[in-house]
XYZ file of C-alpha atoms in Angstrom:
202
model
C -15.364 1.416 47.678
C -12.847 2.905 50.091
C -12.299 6.608 50.769
C -9.238 7.805 52.671
C -9.353 11.245 54.261
C -6.703 13.177 56.147
C -7.513 16.351 58.057
C -5.359 19.111 59.479
C -6.901 21.000 62.378
C -6.330 24.664 63.067
C -4.051 23.819 65.989
C -1.849 21.676 63.704
C -3.241 18.354 64.828
C -3.635 15.722 62.100
C -6.513 13.270 61.878
C -7.333 10.533 59.363
C -10.387 8.475 58.480
C -11.238 5.539 56.225
C -14.790 5.225 54.922
C -16.151 2.215 53.038
C -19.200 4.031 51.697
C -19.894 6.079 48.595
C -21.988 8.559 50.579
C -21.127 9.746 54.106
C -21.647 12.666 56.452
C -18.996 14.663 58.322
C -19.523 16.606 61.586
C -19.138 16.714 65.345
C -22.203 14.583 66.070
C -21.847 10.888 66.747
C -24.617 10.371 64.195
C -22.219 11.336 61.421
C -20.190 8.740 59.499
C -16.968 10.705 60.060
C -16.876 12.292 63.497
C -14.384 15.103 64.195
C -14.793 16.512 67.714
C -13.715 20.048 66.877
C -15.573 23.305 67.374
C -14.634 24.390 63.876
C -17.273 21.967 62.549
C -21.033 22.025 62.937
C -22.744 19.003 64.430
C -23.770 17.849 60.956
C -21.484 19.814 58.706
C -21.712 18.327 55.195
C -22.480 15.343 52.986
C -19.813 13.889 50.682
C -20.844 11.637 47.783
C -18.916 9.668 45.151
C -21.200 9.168 42.188
C -20.151 7.933 38.746
C -16.482 8.612 39.408
C -17.183 12.204 40.540
C -17.152 13.763 43.996
C -19.988 15.955 45.229
C -20.222 17.950 48.492
C -23.393 19.376 50.031
C -23.077 21.908 52.856
C -25.859 21.374 55.412
C -25.934 25.118 56.160
C -23.014 24.893 58.589
C -21.811 27.938 60.550
C -18.340 27.994 59.016
C -19.285 26.588 55.624
C -17.384 24.504 53.075
C -14.634 26.072 50.968
C -13.443 24.657 47.640
C -10.321 26.375 46.307
C -10.913 29.046 48.986
C -14.413 29.743 47.662
C -17.428 29.079 49.846
C -20.003 26.839 48.209
C -23.755 27.494 48.464
C -25.564 25.840 51.367
C -27.820 22.854 50.720
C -26.687 22.646 47.114
C -24.864 19.661 45.620
C -21.519 20.955 44.377
C -18.922 19.097 42.316
C -15.430 18.821 43.792
C -12.119 18.163 42.047
C -9.495 16.670 44.419
C -6.817 18.809 42.778
C -8.397 21.838 44.497
C -8.055 22.676 48.167
C -10.931 21.738 50.470
C -11.761 23.108 53.907
C -14.619 22.106 56.189
C -14.960 25.194 58.360
C -11.526 25.713 59.918
C -10.440 22.136 59.193
C -8.364 21.563 56.087
C -8.727 18.333 54.153
C -5.157 17.513 53.148
C -5.863 14.104 51.583
C -8.825 12.780 49.638
C -8.216 9.408 47.993
C -10.906 7.214 46.477
C -10.268 3.541 45.749
C -12.900 1.598 43.826
C -13.199 -2.181 44.387
C -11.550 -4.402 41.789
C -14.822 -5.956 40.650
C -16.253 -2.512 39.934
C -13.203 -1.595 37.865
C -13.579 -4.778 35.815
C -17.231 -3.973 35.128
C -16.457 -0.410 34.021
C -13.413 -1.324 31.958
C -13.819 -4.948 30.746
C -11.193 -4.520 28.004
C -8.480 -3.894 30.604
C -8.988 -7.196 32.390
C -6.316 -9.829 31.783
C -7.429 -12.832 29.684
C -7.525 -16.225 31.347
C -4.532 -18.484 30.789
C -5.345 -21.076 28.150
C -4.364 -24.710 28.374
C -1.464 -26.128 26.282
C -3.926 -28.017 24.064
C -5.825 -24.845 23.201
C -2.570 -23.057 22.456
C -1.379 -25.831 20.116
C -4.511 -25.799 17.949
C -3.953 -22.319 16.428
C -0.365 -23.237 15.526
C -1.575 -26.351 13.680
C -4.076 -24.251 11.777
C -1.372 -21.776 10.791
C 0.941 -24.543 9.604
C -1.806 -26.215 7.576
C -2.744 -22.905 5.947
C 0.853 -22.225 5.018
C 1.166 -25.705 3.526
C -1.980 -25.277 1.444
C -0.764 -21.868 0.232
C 2.601 -23.319 -0.754
C 1.007 -26.291 -2.590
C -1.486 -24.103 -4.440
C 0.883 -21.351 -5.545
C 4.357 -22.846 -5.456
C 4.160 -25.469 -8.316
C 2.255 -26.858 -11.320
C -0.795 -29.070 -11.163
C 0.143 -32.804 -11.078
C -1.886 -33.510 -14.270
C -0.137 -30.702 -16.124
C 3.235 -32.032 -15.027
C 2.364 -35.458 -16.484
C 1.309 -33.973 -19.806
C 4.528 -31.988 -20.104
C 6.565 -35.099 -19.298
C 4.784 -37.138 -22.004
C 5.287 -34.362 -24.565
C 8.998 -34.175 -23.770
C 9.360 -37.972 -24.148
C 7.493 -37.946 -27.469
C 9.615 -35.130 -28.907
C 12.786 -36.843 -27.765
C 11.728 -40.129 -29.303
C 10.880 -38.428 -32.636
C 14.230 -36.647 -32.781
C 16.035 -39.882 -31.923
C 14.330 -41.686 -34.816
C 15.207 -38.920 -37.258
C 18.847 -38.860 -36.205
C 19.479 -42.596 -35.979
C 17.297 -43.666 -38.918
C 14.478 -45.544 -37.294
C 12.197 -48.204 -38.718
C 10.386 -45.760 -40.998
C 13.668 -44.546 -42.597
C 14.909 -48.134 -42.977
C 11.727 -49.149 -44.868
C 12.144 -46.265 -47.314
C 15.749 -47.227 -47.975
C 14.831 -50.870 -48.473
C 12.085 -49.974 -50.973
C 14.472 -47.769 -52.927
C 17.108 -50.517 -53.207
C 14.500 -53.070 -54.287
C 13.174 -50.750 -56.976
C 16.673 -50.093 -58.329
C 17.466 -53.829 -58.494
C 14.263 -54.502 -60.431
C 15.029 -51.774 -62.892
C 18.501 -53.127 -63.487
C 17.109 -56.595 -64.137
C 14.649 -55.306 -66.718
C 17.389 -53.329 -68.404
C 19.462 -56.466 -68.798
C 16.724 -58.443 -70.552
C 15.778 -55.517 -72.803
C 12.400 -54.822 -71.296
C 13.322 -51.324 -70.248
C 13.832 -48.483 -72.664
C 12.538 -50.377 -75.758
C 9.148 -50.680 -77.391
C 7.901 -53.722 -79.251
C 6.307 -53.077 -82.691
C-alpha cells in the first residue's frame, strides 16, 4: 500500500511525503513515520490509519489539534476521515491525500474484475466444434423425416403407381379375365351349333 501526502505550511511552503504503510504517525519528532519540522505540529501529533478501505485519524492530544472540514476532532479518539473534506494538522493544511492499494490486494478484494488468462488455440477450437456438432444434431433431428419412414413412403408410392399402371394398361389380371370370357363365348357358340344349348331331350 502506498499513501501520498502533500502539505501546505502556513508560510506557503509545500511539502510532500510517500508512505508505504497502512498505519503511520505524523509529527515533529524523528520517531514519527512522517516528520515535518514545523512548530505548528506537536512532536507526536497524530496517527493515520487505512483500514478496510477507510481512513481513520487519531489526535494524540496535540496542542493545535486536528481539524476535519474545519471541525476539531476529539483527542485520543479514532475518527473517520473522508478525503473529500479538508484536513488540517494544527496550522498545516493537507492538500493531497491519495491512497493506492497494491495490485495483488485489489485482485483479492475484487476477483471478478481480474482479466481471464489467454487460452491456447486448441482450447479455443474445442467449443466451436461442440457448437457445430450441436447445430448439426439439431438440424438432423428436426429438419427431416426418419430414414425408415422415408423408405416406407417410397414403397407405398411405388406400389400405388404400379397398381394404377396395371389398371390403365390392362395388366396380367385383366388379360386373364378377357381370355376366360372369350373362351366361354366360343364354347357356348359351339354347343349352340350342335343343338346342345337351348333344347331339352325328352
